[in-house]
PDB file of C-alpha atoms in Angstrom:
ATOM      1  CA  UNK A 212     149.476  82.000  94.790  1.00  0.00           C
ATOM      2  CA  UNK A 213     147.498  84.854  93.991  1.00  0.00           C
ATOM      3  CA  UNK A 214     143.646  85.180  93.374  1.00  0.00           C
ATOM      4  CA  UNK A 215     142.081  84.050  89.871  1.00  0.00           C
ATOM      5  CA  UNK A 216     140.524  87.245  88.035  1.00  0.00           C
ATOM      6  CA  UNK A 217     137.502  86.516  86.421  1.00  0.00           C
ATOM      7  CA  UNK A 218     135.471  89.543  84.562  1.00  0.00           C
ATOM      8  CA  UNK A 219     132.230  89.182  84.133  1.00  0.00           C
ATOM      9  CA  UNK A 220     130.784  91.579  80.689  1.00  0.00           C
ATOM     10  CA  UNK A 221     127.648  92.271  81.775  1.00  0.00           C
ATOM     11  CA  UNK A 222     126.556  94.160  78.975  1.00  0.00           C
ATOM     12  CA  UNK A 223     124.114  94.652  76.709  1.00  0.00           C
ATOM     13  CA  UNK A 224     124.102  94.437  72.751  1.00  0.00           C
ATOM     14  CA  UNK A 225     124.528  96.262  70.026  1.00  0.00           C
ATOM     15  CA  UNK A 226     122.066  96.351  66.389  1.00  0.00           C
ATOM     16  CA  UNK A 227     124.876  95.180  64.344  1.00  0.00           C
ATOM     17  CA  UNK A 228     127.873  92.194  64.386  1.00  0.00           C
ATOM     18  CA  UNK A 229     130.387  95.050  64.054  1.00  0.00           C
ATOM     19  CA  UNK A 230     128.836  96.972  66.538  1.00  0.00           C
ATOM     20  CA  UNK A 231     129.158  93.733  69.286  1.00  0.00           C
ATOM     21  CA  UNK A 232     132.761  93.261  68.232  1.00  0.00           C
ATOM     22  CA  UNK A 233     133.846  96.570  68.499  1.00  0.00           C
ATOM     23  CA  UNK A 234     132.032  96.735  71.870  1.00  0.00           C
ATOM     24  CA  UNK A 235     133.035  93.605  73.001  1.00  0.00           C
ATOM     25  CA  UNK A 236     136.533  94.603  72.097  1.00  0.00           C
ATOM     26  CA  UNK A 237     136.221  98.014  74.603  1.00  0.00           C
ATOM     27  CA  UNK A 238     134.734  95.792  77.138  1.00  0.00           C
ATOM     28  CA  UNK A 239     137.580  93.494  77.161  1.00  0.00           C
ATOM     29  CA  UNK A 240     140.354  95.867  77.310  1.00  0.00           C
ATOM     30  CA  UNK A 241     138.933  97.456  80.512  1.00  0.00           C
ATOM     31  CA  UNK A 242     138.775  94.118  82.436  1.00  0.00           C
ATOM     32  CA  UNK A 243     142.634  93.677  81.094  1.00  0.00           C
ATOM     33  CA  UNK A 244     142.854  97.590  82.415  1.00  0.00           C
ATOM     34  CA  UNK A 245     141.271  96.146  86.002  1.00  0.00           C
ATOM     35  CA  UNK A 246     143.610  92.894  85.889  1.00  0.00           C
ATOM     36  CA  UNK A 247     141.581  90.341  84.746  1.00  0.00           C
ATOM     37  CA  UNK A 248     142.859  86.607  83.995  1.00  0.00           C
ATOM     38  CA  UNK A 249     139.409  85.810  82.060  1.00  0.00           C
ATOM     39  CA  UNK A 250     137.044  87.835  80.507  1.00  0.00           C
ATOM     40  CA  UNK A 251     134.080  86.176  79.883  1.00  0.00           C
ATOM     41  CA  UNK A 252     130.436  87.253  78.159  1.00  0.00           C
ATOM     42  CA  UNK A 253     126.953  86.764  78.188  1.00  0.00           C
ATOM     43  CA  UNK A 254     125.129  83.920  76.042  1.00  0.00           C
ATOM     44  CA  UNK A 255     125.197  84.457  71.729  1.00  0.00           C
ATOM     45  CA  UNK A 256     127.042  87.550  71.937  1.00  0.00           C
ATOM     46  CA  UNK A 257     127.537  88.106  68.338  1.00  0.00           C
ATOM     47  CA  UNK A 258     124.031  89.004  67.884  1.00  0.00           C
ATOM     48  CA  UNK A 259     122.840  89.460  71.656  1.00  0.00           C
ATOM     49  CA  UNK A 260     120.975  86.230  71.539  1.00  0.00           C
ATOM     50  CA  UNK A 261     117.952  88.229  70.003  1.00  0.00           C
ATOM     51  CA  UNK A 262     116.493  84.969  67.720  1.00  0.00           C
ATOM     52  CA  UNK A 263     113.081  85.624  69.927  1.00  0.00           C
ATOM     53  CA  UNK A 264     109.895  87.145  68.205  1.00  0.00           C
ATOM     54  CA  UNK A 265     111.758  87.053  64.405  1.00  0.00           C
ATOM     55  CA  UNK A 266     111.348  84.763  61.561  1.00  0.00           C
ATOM     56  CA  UNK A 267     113.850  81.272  62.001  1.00  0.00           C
ATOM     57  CA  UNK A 268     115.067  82.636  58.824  1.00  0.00           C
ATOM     58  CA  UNK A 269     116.331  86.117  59.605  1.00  0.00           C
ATOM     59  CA  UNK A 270     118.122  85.302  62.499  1.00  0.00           C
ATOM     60  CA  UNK A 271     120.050  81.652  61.054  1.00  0.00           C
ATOM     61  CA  UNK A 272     121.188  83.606  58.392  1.00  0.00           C
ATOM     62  CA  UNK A 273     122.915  85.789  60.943  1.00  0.00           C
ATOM     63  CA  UNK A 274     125.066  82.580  62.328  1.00  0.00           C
ATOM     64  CA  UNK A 275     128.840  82.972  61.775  1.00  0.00           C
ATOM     65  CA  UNK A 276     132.090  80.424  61.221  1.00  0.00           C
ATOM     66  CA  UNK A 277     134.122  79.457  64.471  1.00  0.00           C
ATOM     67  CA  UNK A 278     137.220  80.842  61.842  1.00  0.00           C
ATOM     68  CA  UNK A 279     135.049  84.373  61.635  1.00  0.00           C
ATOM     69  CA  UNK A 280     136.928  87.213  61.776  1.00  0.00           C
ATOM     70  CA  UNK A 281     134.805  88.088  64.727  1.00  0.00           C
ATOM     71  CA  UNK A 282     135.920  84.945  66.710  1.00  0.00           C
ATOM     72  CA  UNK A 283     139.077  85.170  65.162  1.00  0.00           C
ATOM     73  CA  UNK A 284     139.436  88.911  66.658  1.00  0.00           C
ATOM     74  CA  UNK A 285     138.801  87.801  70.185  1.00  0.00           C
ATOM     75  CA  UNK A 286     141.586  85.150  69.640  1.00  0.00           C
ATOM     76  CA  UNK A 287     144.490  87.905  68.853  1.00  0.00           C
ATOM     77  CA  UNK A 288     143.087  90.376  71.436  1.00  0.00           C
ATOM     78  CA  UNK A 289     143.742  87.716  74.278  1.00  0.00           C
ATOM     79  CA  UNK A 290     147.089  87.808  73.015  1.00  0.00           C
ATOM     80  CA  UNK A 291     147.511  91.032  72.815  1.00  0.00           C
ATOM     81  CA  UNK A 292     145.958  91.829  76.426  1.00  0.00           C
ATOM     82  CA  UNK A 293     147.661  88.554  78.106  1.00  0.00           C
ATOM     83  CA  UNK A 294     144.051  87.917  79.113  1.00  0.00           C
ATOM     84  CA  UNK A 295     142.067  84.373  78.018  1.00  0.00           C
ATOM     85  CA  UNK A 296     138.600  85.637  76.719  1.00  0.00           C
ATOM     86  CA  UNK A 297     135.440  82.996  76.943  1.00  0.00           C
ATOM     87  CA  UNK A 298     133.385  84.917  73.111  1.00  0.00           C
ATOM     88  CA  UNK A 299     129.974  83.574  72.479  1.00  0.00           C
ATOM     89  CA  UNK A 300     128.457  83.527  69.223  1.00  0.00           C
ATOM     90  CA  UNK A 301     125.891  82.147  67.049  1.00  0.00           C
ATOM     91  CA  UNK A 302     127.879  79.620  65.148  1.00  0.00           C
ATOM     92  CA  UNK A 303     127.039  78.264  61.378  1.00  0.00           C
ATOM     93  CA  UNK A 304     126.860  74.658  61.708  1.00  0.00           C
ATOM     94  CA  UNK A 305     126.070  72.065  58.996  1.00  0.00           C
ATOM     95  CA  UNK A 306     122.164  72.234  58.901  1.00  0.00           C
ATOM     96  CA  UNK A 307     121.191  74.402  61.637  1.00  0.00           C
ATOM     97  CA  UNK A 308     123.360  76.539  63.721  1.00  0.00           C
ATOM     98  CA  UNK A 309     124.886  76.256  67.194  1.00  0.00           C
ATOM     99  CA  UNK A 310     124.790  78.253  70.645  1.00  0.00           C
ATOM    100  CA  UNK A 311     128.489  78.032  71.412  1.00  0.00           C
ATOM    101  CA  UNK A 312     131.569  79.664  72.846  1.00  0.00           C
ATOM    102  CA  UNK A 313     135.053  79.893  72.087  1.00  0.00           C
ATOM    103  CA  UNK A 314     137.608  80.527  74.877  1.00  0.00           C
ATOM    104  CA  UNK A 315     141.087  81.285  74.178  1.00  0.00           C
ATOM    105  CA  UNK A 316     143.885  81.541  76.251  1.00  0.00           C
ATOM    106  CA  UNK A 317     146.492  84.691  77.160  1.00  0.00           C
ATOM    107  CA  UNK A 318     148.219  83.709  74.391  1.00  0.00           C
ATOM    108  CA  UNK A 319     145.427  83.634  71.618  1.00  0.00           C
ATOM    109  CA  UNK A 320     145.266  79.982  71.256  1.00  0.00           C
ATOM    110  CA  UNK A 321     142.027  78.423  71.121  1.00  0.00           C
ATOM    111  CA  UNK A 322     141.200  75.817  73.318  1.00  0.00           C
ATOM    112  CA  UNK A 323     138.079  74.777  72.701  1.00  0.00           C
ATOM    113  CA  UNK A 324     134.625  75.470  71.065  1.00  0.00           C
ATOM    114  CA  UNK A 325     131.488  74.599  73.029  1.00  0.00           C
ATOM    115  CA  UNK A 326     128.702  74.374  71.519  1.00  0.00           C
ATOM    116  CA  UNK A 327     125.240  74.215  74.293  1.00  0.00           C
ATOM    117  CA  UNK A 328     124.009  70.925  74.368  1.00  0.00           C
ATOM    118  CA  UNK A 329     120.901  71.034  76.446  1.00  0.00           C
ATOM    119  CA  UNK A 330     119.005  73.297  74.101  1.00  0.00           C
ATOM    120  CA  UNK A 331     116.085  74.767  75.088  1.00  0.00           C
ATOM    121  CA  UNK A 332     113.561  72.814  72.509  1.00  0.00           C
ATOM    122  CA  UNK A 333     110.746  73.869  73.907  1.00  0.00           C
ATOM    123  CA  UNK A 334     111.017  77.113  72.516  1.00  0.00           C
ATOM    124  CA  UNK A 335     112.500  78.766  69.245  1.00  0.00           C
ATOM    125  CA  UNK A 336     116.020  77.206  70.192  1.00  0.00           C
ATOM    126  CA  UNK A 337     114.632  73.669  68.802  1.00  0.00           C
ATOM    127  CA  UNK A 338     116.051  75.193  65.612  1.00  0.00           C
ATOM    128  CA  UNK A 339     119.333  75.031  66.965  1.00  0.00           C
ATOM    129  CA  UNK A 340     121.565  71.873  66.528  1.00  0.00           C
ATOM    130  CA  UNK A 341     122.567  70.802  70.204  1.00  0.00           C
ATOM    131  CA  UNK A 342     126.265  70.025  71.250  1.00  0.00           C
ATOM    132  CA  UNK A 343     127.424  66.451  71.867  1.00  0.00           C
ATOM    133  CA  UNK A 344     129.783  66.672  74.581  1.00  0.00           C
ATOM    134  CA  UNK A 345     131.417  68.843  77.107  1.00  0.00           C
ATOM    135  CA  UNK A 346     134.763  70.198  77.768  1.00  0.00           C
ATOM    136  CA  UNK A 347     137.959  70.651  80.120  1.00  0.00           C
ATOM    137  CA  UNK A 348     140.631  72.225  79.268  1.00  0.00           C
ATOM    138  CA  UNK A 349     144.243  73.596  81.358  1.00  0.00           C
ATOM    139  CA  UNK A 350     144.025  77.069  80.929  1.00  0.00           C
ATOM    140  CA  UNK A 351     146.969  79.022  80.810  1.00  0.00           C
ATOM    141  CA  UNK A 352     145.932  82.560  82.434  1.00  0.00           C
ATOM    142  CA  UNK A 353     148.612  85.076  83.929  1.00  0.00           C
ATOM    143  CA  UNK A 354     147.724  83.914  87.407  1.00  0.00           C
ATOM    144  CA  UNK A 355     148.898  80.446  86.577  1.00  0.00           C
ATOM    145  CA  UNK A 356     146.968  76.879  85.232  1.00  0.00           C
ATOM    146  CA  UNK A 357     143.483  76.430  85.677  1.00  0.00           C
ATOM    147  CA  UNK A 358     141.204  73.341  84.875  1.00  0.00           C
ATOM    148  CA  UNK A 359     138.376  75.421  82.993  1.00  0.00           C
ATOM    149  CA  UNK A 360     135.373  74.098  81.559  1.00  0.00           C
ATOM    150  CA  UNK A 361     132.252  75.291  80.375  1.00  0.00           C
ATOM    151  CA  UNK A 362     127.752  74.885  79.844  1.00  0.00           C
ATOM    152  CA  UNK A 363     125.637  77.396  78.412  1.00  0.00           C
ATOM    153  CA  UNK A 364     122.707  78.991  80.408  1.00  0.00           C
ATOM    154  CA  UNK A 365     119.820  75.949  80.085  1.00  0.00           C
ATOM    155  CA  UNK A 366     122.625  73.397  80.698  1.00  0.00           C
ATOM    156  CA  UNK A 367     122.876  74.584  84.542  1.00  0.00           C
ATOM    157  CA  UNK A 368     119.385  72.670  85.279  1.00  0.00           C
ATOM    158  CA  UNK A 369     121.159  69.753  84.425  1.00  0.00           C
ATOM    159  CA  UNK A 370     122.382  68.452  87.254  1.00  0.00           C
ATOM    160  CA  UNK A 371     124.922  65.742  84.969  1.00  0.00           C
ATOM    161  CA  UNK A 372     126.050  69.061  83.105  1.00  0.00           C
ATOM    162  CA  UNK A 373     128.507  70.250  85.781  1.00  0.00           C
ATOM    163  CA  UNK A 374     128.970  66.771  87.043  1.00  0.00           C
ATOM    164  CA  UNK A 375     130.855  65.671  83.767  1.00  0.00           C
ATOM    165  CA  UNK A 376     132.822  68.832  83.759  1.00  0.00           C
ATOM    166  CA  UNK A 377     133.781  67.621  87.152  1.00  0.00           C
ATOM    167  CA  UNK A 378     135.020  64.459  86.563  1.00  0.00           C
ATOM    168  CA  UNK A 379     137.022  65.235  83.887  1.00  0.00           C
ATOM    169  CA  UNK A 380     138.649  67.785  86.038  1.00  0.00           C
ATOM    170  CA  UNK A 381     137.131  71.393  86.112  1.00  0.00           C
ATOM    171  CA  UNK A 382     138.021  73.614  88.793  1.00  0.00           C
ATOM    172  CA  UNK A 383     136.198  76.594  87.137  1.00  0.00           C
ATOM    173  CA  UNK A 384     133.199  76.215  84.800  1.00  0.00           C
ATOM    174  CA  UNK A 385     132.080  79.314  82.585  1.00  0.00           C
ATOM    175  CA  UNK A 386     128.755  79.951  82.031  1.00  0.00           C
ATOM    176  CA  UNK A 387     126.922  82.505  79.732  1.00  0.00           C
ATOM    177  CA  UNK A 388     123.636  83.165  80.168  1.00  0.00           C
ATOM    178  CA  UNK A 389     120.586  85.453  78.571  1.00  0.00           C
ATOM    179  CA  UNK A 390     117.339  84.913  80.839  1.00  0.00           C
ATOM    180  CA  UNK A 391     116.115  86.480  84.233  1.00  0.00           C
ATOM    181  CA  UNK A 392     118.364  85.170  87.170  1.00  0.00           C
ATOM    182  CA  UNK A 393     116.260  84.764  89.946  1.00  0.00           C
ATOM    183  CA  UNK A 394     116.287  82.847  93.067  1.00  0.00           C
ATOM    184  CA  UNK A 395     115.591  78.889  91.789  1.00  0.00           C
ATOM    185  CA  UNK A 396     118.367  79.624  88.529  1.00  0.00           C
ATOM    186  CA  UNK A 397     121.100  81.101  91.425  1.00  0.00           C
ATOM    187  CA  UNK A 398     120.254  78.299  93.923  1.00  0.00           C
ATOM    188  CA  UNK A 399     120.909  75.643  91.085  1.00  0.00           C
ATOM    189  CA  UNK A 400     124.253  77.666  90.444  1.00  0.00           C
ATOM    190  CA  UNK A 401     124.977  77.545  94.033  1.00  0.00           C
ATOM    191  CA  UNK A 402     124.157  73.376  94.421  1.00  0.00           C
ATOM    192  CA  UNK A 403     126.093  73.208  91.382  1.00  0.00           C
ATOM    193  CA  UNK A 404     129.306  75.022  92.689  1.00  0.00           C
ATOM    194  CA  UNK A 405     128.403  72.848  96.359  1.00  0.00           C
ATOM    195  CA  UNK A 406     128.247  69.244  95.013  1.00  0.00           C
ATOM    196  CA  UNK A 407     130.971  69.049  92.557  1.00  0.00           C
ATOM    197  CA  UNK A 408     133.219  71.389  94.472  1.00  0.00           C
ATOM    198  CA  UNK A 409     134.116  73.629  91.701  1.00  0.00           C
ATOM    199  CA  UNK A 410     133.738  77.486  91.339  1.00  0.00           C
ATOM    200  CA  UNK A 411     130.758  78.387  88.538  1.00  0.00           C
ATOM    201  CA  UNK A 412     130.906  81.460  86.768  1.00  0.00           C
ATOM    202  CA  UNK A 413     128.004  82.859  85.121  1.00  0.00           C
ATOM    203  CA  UNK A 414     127.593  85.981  82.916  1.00  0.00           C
ATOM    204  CA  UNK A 415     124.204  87.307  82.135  1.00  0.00           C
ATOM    205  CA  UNK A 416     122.976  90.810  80.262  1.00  0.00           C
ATOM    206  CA  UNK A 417     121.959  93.750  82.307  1.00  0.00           C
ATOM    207  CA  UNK A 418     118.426  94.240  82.925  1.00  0.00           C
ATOM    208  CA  UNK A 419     118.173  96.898  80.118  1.00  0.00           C
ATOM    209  CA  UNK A 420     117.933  93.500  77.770  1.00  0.00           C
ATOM    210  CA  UNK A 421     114.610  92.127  77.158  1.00  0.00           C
ATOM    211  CA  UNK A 422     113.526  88.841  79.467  1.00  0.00           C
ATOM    212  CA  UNK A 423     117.351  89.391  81.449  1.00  0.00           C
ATOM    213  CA  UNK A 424     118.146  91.369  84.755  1.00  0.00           C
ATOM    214  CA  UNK A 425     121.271  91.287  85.808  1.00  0.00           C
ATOM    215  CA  UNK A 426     122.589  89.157  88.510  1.00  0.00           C
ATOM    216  CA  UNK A 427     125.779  87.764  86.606  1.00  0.00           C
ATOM    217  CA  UNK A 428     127.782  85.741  89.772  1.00  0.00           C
ATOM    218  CA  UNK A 429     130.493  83.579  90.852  1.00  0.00           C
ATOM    219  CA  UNK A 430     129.849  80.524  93.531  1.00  0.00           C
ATOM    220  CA  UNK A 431     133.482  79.599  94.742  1.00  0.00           C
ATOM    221  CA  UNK A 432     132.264  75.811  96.042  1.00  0.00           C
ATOM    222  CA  UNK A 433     134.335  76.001  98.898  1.00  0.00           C
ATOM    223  CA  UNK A 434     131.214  75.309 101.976  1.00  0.00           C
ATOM    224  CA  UNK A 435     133.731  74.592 104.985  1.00  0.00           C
ATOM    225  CA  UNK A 436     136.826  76.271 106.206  1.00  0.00           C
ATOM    226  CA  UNK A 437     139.011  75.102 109.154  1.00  0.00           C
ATOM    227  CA  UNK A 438     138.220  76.625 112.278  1.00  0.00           C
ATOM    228  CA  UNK A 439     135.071  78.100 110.741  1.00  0.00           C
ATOM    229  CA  UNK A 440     131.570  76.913 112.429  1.00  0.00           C
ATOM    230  CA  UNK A 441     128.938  75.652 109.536  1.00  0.00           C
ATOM    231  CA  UNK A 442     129.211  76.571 106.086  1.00  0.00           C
ATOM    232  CA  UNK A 443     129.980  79.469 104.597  1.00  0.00           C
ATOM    233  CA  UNK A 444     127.908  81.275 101.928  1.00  0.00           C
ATOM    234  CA  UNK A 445     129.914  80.132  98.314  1.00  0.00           C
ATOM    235  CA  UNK A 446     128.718  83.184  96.576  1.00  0.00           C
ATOM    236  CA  UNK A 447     131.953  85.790  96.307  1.00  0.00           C
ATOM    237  CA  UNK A 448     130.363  87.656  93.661  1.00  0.00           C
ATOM    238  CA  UNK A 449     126.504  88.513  93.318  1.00  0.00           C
ATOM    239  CA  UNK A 450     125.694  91.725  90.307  1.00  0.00           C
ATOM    240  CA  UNK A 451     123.091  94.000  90.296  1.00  0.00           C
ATOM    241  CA  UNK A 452     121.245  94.565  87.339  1.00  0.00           C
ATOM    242  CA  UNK A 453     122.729  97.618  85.302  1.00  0.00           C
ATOM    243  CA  UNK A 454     125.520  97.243  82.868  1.00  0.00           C
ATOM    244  CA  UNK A 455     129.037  96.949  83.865  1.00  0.00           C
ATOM    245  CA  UNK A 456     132.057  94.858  84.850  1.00  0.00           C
ATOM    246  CA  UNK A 457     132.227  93.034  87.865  1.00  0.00           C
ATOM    247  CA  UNK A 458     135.169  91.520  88.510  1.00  0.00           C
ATOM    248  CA  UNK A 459     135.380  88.341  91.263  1.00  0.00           C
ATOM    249  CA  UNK A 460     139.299  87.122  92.953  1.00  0.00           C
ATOM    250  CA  UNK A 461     138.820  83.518  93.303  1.00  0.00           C
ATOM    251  CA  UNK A 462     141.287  81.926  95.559  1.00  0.00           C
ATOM    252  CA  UNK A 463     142.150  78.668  93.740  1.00  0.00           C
ATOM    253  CA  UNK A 464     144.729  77.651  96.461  1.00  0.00           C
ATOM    254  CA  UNK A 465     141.893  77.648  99.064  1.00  0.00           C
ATOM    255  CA  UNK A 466     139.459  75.323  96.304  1.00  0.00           C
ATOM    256  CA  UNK A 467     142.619  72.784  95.303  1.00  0.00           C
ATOM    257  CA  UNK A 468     143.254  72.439  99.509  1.00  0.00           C
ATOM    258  CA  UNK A 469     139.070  72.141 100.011  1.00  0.00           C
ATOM    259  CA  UNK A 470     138.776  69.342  96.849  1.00  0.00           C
ATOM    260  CA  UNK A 471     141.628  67.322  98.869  1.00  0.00           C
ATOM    261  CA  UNK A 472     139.518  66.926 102.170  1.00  0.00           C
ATOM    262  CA  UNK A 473     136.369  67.180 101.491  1.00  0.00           C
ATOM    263  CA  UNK A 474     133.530  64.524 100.464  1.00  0.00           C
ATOM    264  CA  UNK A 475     131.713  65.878  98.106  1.00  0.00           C
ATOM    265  CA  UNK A 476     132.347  65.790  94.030  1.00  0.00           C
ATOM    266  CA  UNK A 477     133.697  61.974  93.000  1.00  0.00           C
ATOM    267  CA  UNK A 478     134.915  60.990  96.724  1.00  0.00           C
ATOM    268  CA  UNK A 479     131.552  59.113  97.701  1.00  0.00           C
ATOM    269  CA  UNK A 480     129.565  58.229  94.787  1.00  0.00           C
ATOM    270  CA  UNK A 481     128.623  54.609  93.532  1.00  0.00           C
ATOM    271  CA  UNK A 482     128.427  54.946  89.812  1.00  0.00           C
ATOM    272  CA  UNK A 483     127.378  51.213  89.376  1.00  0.00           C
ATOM    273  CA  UNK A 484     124.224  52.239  90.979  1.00  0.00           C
ATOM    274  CA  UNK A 485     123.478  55.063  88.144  1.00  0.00           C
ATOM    275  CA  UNK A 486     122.096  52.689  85.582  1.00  0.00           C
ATOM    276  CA  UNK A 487     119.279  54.567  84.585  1.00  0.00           C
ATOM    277  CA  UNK A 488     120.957  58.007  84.188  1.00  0.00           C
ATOM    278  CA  UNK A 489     121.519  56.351  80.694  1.00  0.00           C
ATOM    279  CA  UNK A 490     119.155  54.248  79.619  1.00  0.00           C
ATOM    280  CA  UNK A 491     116.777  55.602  77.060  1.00  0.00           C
ATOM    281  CA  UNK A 492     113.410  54.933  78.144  1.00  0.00           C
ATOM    282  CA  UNK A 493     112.205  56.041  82.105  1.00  0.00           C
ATOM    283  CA  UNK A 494     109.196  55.839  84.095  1.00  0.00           C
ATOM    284  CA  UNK A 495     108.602  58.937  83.933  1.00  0.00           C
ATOM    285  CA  UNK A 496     105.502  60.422  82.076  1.00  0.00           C
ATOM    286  CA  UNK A 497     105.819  64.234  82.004  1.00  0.00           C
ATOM    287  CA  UNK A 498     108.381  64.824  78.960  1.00  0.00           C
ATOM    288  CA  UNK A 499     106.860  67.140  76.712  1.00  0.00           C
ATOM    289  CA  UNK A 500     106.722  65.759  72.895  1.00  0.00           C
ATOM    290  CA  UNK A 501     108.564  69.230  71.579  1.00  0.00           C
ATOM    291  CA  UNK A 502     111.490  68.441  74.207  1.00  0.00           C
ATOM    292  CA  UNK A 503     111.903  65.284  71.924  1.00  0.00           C
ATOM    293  CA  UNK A 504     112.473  67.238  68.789  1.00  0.00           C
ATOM    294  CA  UNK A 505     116.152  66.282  67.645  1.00  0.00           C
ATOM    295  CA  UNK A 506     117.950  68.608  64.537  1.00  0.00           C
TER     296      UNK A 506
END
């Protein structure tokens, strides 16, 4: 079987929604160009997540339909370049918008809309509405079927974030992203990828984009080989920080053979014992009272 291409657009925005999709458009055809299977950008591309230091106001009214003829354009180019495409946007959303992403497959179909659901409501994303669940879908790519799934930037310090993806079945979980990627984010990336045995994929802008730098990367999860002493480093793909395409080959044969033998992921745990994952009220003092905030 030969290796999964994923693309990685790190690139930065444009001033204008037509502006992002024509870009975006560009950007896509020259991963196609270098053989992609996925294309994939960075966090709220239809307006380069720029809702920071503006008025609430100006920036909801820039939220757009999942049927958009932006979104819809992505749709028909994966078709037309036999490539699935992961598009981010700002989506219009009953009361308040949503931070979501739309992947479609090689043949334009949409399989599903994910909208973030650990927004950041500390910050100026507490005007967002949050999503209410997470995805997995089979993803029909040139290079064959892949269980894909996806979270959104804040949802990788979640540890149950990548852990539901996993037990519904993700082999691959996409991930834009728009804030610095230094060594804590890319180690949670990398425990991520480790403990649910499943290769992580994140996209982030260049470092020409306020508050980002760079570092887009793909962890493959696979720790141990036969016949190799220790681990191995899971990181196939680390960027630098200026714009570009970087493309990652990850060998899903090798991750399908590692999730049969290994112990990590849903072999060991004891769910019974998890109670108070759930339950609504913890012993624990230090939530902050705008974390609470609900739309």
């Amino acid at each position: 079987m030969k290796k999964l291409k994923i693309a990685l657009l790190q690139i930065s925005p444009c001033k204008t929604l037509k502006e992002n999709l024509e870009k975006g458009i560009r950007y896509c055809t020259k991963a196609a160009e270098c053989g992609a299977d996925i294309a994939l950008f960075p966090e709220m591309w239809s307006n380069g997540y720029n809702i920071y230091d503006r008025p609430v106001s100006e920036w909801v009214e820039e939220a757009i339909s999942a049927d958009s003829d932006f979104v819809n354009a992505f749709g028909s180019l994966a078709e037309k370049l036999h490539m699935a495409i992961g598009i981010t946007f700002l989506e219009k959303y009953e009361n308040a918008p949503r931070n979501s992403l739309a992947l479609f497959d090689r043949f334009g179909k949409r399989k599903f809309i994910y909208a973030k659901v650990h927004t950041c409501d500390f910050d100026v994303e507490r005007n967002l509405t949050p999503g209410d669940d997470f995805y997995v879908t089979t993803l029909d790519t040139a290079c064959g079927e892949v269980e894909a799934g996806a979270m959104i930037c804040f949802d990788r310090e979640f540890p149950e974030s990548a852990r539901i993806l996993m037990l519904k079945g993700a082999e691959l979980i996409l991930v834009p992203n728009a804030c610095p990627m230094e060594i804590n984010r890319l180690s949670q990336l990398r425990a991520r990828a480790f403990e649910n045995m499943t290769a992580i994929a994140t996209c982030n802008y260049p470092g020409d984009v306020p508050d980002c730098n760079g570092g887009s990367s793909v962890f493959d999860g696979v720790a141990y080989l036969p016949g190799l002493a220790g681990s191995r480093d899971t990181c196939i793909l680390k960027a630098d920080g200026n714009e570009g395409i970087y493309v990652a080959e990850l060998d899903l044969e090798q991750l399908r053979d590692y999730r049969e033998r290994e112990v990590h992921g849903n072999a060991c745990r004891h769910p019974e014992k998890y109670g108070l994952l759930t339950e609504d009220k913890v012993c624990y003092p230090f939530v902050r009272e705008d974390c609470r905030k609900t739309v």
